[in-house]
Amino acid sequence: MNRYIKEFNKGNSILVISSFPKKKEKYSKGVCAVASFTKNTLLALKKQNPDKKIIVLTMKLGNKEEVYKEDGMLIVRCFKRNSPLSYLSLTRNILKFNHVKDVLLEFEFSSFGDIFSTGSLSVVIWLLSILRKSVTIVIHQVILDLREISGHIGISKKSLKLKLLNFALKNFYKFIAFPAKNIIVLEDELKNRLQEIIPEEKIVVIPHGVDKQITSNFSKEKSKQILRIKKDEFVILYFGYLTWYKGVDFLIKSFQKHSKINGKRVKLVIAGGPSFTQGKKEHYQAFLRKTKSLSKGFSHIEITGFVPEEKIADYFKASDLVIFPYRKLMSSSGPLSLALSFNKPVLLSKNLQKLIKSTDIKDALAKTGLLEKDLIFKFNEKALIEKISSAQKISQQKKLILFSKLLSEKRSFDNLASIYIKTILQNYARIYNRKLLVSPRVTR
């Protein structure tokens, strides 16, 4: 470590605290989804600012401490997930980089562990402020009423525990936001929620970046062959962890009676496995058992399990349509950004309708001649199948593909990198608000 301190302990360096993928990977098994987001963001920052020094303080893999350079960044694996005591090690490493003033913290519930571990992280944030660090926090999830996701967390809507957690949750947001210079959220709707409890002038919206580097040289036909999908099957893809709030059980159940739509054979591919953060929780294991049982006996429905990084491109290339049957809008969608990476047609449940109110999405809709209703389906089987039937039409397919292509260009990580730099290095949220005299929104 000592040999790296002189190189990276600079006044203009950036210290990042986040989950992070395994060596030479971006989409790793055994880490939360924030890891890939963080690495994609930092790679884009380095691309635009090659001389900028970046230090990433992240979780150990197993119990192994590691210090290594990757892509010009210093990666320090120094603390354990779900272990508040290991924040002492995190603090020691923060102190080693005493000349670094700018800190970026990527926060998602359960990313750092259980309730106690997450709550304890607030002490680290306040310590950074006491050390006169300039802290920018990316808050990936904003939910102010846990009753909306009771099925996800396995707690009854009427329980006293949930009421207490709701009270603690709002105060936690306030507590971590107070010492922060800026708060970044990834959707306008998340900003609208958060500004109910923290000052609006602190918040800036930067959309979830799109990874334009992830690709494959294989054709659609070759990808289908690799995945053992028949050539004439219309492939409908769900990608990501199997969770209640993402509605994967609803999607499988909706397809039990539909092996054909419009006379075309369909294949529903559920490309994902158990949630890393939900893990071994009893209510989640029950949900997994129920979800997997729904697909049994239906040859046109396949649950793949976790998709390794080298296979991601194959699943998207083989697909004709990507579905997002979410029950709740809790955060921005990483799988949606991946669908945009491959310019795939997408359909979203009505529960995600607020996502398409942003300026860049409205612009893309206008340029393609699509309406909001062309992307949105009501959360019931009949409406879903009807919307898929419409999306199968060649003319509609072309419009949906163009929509994804336009949005992916605007939201590429490379295009957003300069906004991140401005936000991290100065009090950008206030400047941006005064300049536009409107709610802060970044579009490119």
PDB file of C-alpha atoms in Angstrom, residues 163-283:
ATOM      1  CA  LYS A 163     -43.877   1.865  11.085  1.00  0.00           C
ATOM      2  CA  LEU A 164     -40.674   2.200  13.084  1.00  0.00           C
ATOM      3  CA  LEU A 165     -38.575   1.420  10.019  1.00  0.00           C
ATOM      4  CA  ASN A 166     -40.433   4.067   8.007  1.00  0.00           C
ATOM      5  CA  PHE A 167     -39.647   6.666  10.665  1.00  0.00           C
ATOM      6  CA  ALA A 168     -35.999   5.585  10.796  1.00  0.00           C
ATOM      7  CA  LEU A 169     -35.719   5.513   6.997  1.00  0.00           C
ATOM      8  CA  LYS A 170     -36.736   9.132   6.462  1.00  0.00           C
ATOM      9  CA  ASN A 171     -34.419  10.288   9.201  1.00  0.00           C
ATOM     10  CA  PHE A 172     -31.583   8.210   7.763  1.00  0.00           C
ATOM     11  CA  TYR A 173     -31.918  10.007   4.415  1.00  0.00           C
ATOM     12  CA  LYS A 174     -31.843  13.354   6.217  1.00  0.00           C
ATOM     13  CA  PHE A 175     -28.888  12.326   8.364  1.00  0.00           C
ATOM     14  CA  ILE A 176     -26.629  11.245   5.494  1.00  0.00           C
ATOM     15  CA  ALA A 177     -27.690  14.107   3.210  1.00  0.00           C
ATOM     16  CA  PHE A 178     -26.911  16.883   5.709  1.00  0.00           C
ATOM     17  CA  PRO A 179     -23.074  16.607   5.604  1.00  0.00           C
ATOM     18  CA  ALA A 180     -23.023  15.834   1.864  1.00  0.00           C
ATOM     19  CA  LYS A 181     -22.223  18.554  -0.666  1.00  0.00           C
ATOM     20  CA  ASN A 182     -24.333  16.989  -3.415  1.00  0.00           C
ATOM     21  CA  ILE A 183     -26.800  14.139  -3.725  1.00  0.00           C
ATOM     22  CA  ILE A 184     -27.066  12.390  -7.099  1.00  0.00           C
ATOM     23  CA  VAL A 185     -30.119  10.325  -8.006  1.00  0.00           C
ATOM     24  CA  LEU A 186     -30.710   8.504 -11.276  1.00  0.00           C
ATOM     25  CA  GLU A 187     -34.325   9.381 -12.033  1.00  0.00           C
ATOM     26  CA  ASP A 188     -36.523  12.496 -11.817  1.00  0.00           C
ATOM     27  CA  GLU A 189     -39.070  10.561  -9.784  1.00  0.00           C
ATOM     28  CA  LEU A 190     -36.449   9.667  -7.164  1.00  0.00           C
ATOM     29  CA  LYS A 191     -35.520  13.338  -6.920  1.00  0.00           C
ATOM     30  CA  ASN A 192     -39.202  14.278  -6.485  1.00  0.00           C
ATOM     31  CA  ARG A 193     -39.456  11.887  -3.559  1.00  0.00           C
ATOM     32  CA  LEU A 194     -36.205  12.881  -1.924  1.00  0.00           C
ATOM     33  CA  GLN A 195     -36.855  16.622  -2.046  1.00  0.00           C
ATOM     34  CA  GLU A 196     -39.773  16.072   0.327  1.00  0.00           C
ATOM     35  CA  ILE A 197     -37.278  15.565   3.136  1.00  0.00           C
ATOM     36  CA  ILE A 198     -33.975  17.171   2.056  1.00  0.00           C
ATOM     37  CA  PRO A 199     -33.232  20.510   0.348  1.00  0.00           C
ATOM     38  CA  GLU A 200     -33.909  20.444  -3.371  1.00  0.00           C
ATOM     39  CA  GLU A 201     -30.819  22.524  -4.112  1.00  0.00           C
ATOM     40  CA  LYS A 202     -28.611  19.635  -3.016  1.00  0.00           C
ATOM     41  CA  ILE A 203     -30.036  17.175  -5.538  1.00  0.00           C
ATOM     42  CA  VAL A 204     -28.964  16.649  -9.131  1.00  0.00           C
ATOM     43  CA  VAL A 205     -30.406  13.997 -11.461  1.00  0.00           C
ATOM     44  CA  ILE A 206     -28.019  12.123 -13.726  1.00  0.00           C
ATOM     45  CA  PRO A 207     -29.660   9.226 -15.567  1.00  0.00           C
ATOM     46  CA  HIS A 208     -28.389   5.682 -15.249  1.00  0.00           C
ATOM     47  CA  GLY A 209     -25.526   5.349 -17.713  1.00  0.00           C
ATOM     48  CA  VAL A 210     -25.583   2.988 -20.685  1.00  0.00           C
ATOM     49  CA  ASP A 211     -22.605   0.713 -21.265  1.00  0.00           C
ATOM     50  CA  LYS A 212     -21.666   1.130 -24.920  1.00  0.00           C
ATOM     51  CA  GLN A 213     -18.587  -1.091 -24.535  1.00  0.00           C
ATOM     52  CA  ILE A 214     -20.396  -4.331 -23.833  1.00  0.00           C
ATOM     53  CA  THR A 215     -20.756  -6.109 -27.152  1.00  0.00           C
ATOM     54  CA  SER A 216     -20.421  -9.342 -29.081  1.00  0.00           C
ATOM     55  CA  ASN A 217     -19.249 -10.241 -32.548  1.00  0.00           C
ATOM     56  CA  PHE A 218     -21.934 -12.910 -32.816  1.00  0.00           C
ATOM     57  CA  SER A 219     -25.073 -12.407 -34.871  1.00  0.00           C
ATOM     58  CA  LYS A 220     -28.557 -12.857 -33.460  1.00  0.00           C
ATOM     59  CA  GLU A 221     -28.778 -16.249 -35.159  1.00  0.00           C
ATOM     60  CA  LYS A 222     -25.452 -17.362 -33.689  1.00  0.00           C
ATOM     61  CA  SER A 223     -26.439 -16.206 -30.203  1.00  0.00           C
ATOM     62  CA  LYS A 224     -29.674 -18.193 -30.484  1.00  0.00           C
ATOM     63  CA  GLN A 225     -27.678 -21.222 -31.531  1.00  0.00           C
ATOM     64  CA  ILE A 226     -25.315 -20.842 -28.575  1.00  0.00           C
ATOM     65  CA  LEU A 227     -28.256 -20.576 -26.175  1.00  0.00           C
ATOM     66  CA  ARG A 228     -30.119 -23.472 -27.849  1.00  0.00           C
ATOM     67  CA  ILE A 229     -33.069 -21.304 -28.827  1.00  0.00           C
ATOM     68  CA  LYS A 230     -34.957 -22.234 -31.995  1.00  0.00           C
ATOM     69  CA  LYS A 231     -34.579 -19.904 -34.983  1.00  0.00           C
ATOM     70  CA  ASP A 232     -38.307 -19.289 -35.383  1.00  0.00           C
ATOM     71  CA  GLU A 233     -38.976 -18.420 -31.728  1.00  0.00           C
ATOM     72  CA  PHE A 234     -39.823 -14.844 -30.788  1.00  0.00           C
ATOM     73  CA  VAL A 235     -37.620 -14.347 -27.713  1.00  0.00           C
ATOM     74  CA  ILE A 236     -38.960 -12.309 -24.797  1.00  0.00           C
ATOM     75  CA  LEU A 237     -36.310 -11.526 -22.203  1.00  0.00           C
ATOM     76  CA  TYR A 238     -36.435 -10.714 -18.506  1.00  0.00           C
ATOM     77  CA  PHE A 239     -32.947  -9.898 -17.256  1.00  0.00           C
ATOM     78  CA  GLY A 240     -31.756  -9.463 -13.675  1.00  0.00           C
ATOM     79  CA  TYR A 241     -32.179 -10.824 -10.189  1.00  0.00           C
ATOM     80  CA  LEU A 242     -35.375 -12.700  -9.362  1.00  0.00           C
ATOM     81  CA  THR A 243     -37.205 -10.395  -6.962  1.00  0.00           C
ATOM     82  CA  TRP A 244     -40.762  -9.618  -5.927  1.00  0.00           C
ATOM     83  CA  TYR A 245     -40.650  -5.914  -6.745  1.00  0.00           C
ATOM     84  CA  LYS A 246     -39.465  -6.679 -10.298  1.00  0.00           C
ATOM     85  CA  GLY A 247     -42.562  -8.813 -10.898  1.00  0.00           C
ATOM     86  CA  VAL A 248     -40.816 -11.882 -12.282  1.00  0.00           C
ATOM     87  CA  ASP A 249     -43.460 -14.214 -10.808  1.00  0.00           C
ATOM     88  CA  PHE A 250     -46.242 -12.218 -12.488  1.00  0.00           C
ATOM     89  CA  LEU A 251     -44.427 -12.441 -15.823  1.00  0.00           C
ATOM     90  CA  ILE A 252     -43.965 -16.224 -15.660  1.00  0.00           C
ATOM     91  CA  LYS A 253     -47.566 -16.794 -14.623  1.00  0.00           C
ATOM     92  CA  SER A 254     -48.780 -14.559 -17.470  1.00  0.00           C
ATOM     93  CA  PHE A 255     -46.970 -16.738 -20.018  1.00  0.00           C
ATOM     94  CA  GLN A 256     -48.122 -20.140 -18.827  1.00  0.00           C
ATOM     95  CA  LYS A 257     -50.972 -20.190 -21.394  1.00  0.00           C
ATOM     96  CA  HIS A 258     -49.114 -18.366 -24.155  1.00  0.00           C
ATOM     97  CA  SER A 259     -46.596 -20.438 -26.064  1.00  0.00           C
ATOM     98  CA  LYS A 260     -47.712 -18.526 -29.175  1.00  0.00           C
ATOM     99  CA  ILE A 261     -48.662 -14.889 -29.745  1.00  0.00           C
ATOM    100  CA  ASN A 262     -50.034 -13.785 -33.124  1.00  0.00           C
ATOM    101  CA  GLY A 263     -49.380 -17.313 -34.320  1.00  0.00           C
ATOM    102  CA  LYS A 264     -45.656 -16.955 -33.577  1.00  0.00           C
ATOM    103  CA  ARG A 265     -43.900 -19.318 -31.211  1.00  0.00           C
ATOM    104  CA  VAL A 266     -42.573 -17.406 -28.206  1.00  0.00           C
ATOM    105  CA  LYS A 267     -39.811 -18.219 -25.772  1.00  0.00           C
ATOM    106  CA  LEU A 268     -39.775 -16.488 -22.389  1.00  0.00           C
ATOM    107  CA  VAL A 269     -36.227 -16.386 -21.060  1.00  0.00           C
ATOM    108  CA  ILE A 270     -35.792 -15.406 -17.413  1.00  0.00           C
ATOM    109  CA  ALA A 271     -32.084 -14.610 -17.434  1.00  0.00           C
ATOM    110  CA  GLY A 272     -31.221 -14.219 -13.778  1.00  0.00           C
ATOM    111  CA  GLY A 273     -30.736 -15.905 -10.463  1.00  0.00           C
ATOM    112  CA  PRO A 274     -31.191 -15.268  -6.733  1.00  0.00           C
ATOM    113  CA  SER A 275     -30.691 -11.746  -5.416  1.00  0.00           C
ATOM    114  CA  PHE A 276     -27.279 -11.186  -3.864  1.00  0.00           C
ATOM    115  CA  THR A 277     -28.605  -8.818  -1.200  1.00  0.00           C
ATOM    116  CA  GLN A 278     -31.731 -10.853  -0.319  1.00  0.00           C
ATOM    117  CA  GLY A 279     -29.572 -13.950   0.015  1.00  0.00           C
ATOM    118  CA  LYS A 280     -30.743 -16.523   2.503  1.00  0.00           C
ATOM    119  CA  LYS A 281     -33.657 -14.605   3.997  1.00  0.00           C
ATOM    120  CA  GLU A 282     -36.520 -16.962   4.726  1.00  0.00           C
ATOM    121  CA  HIS A 283     -39.255 -14.965   2.970  1.00  0.00           C
TER     122      HIS A 283
END
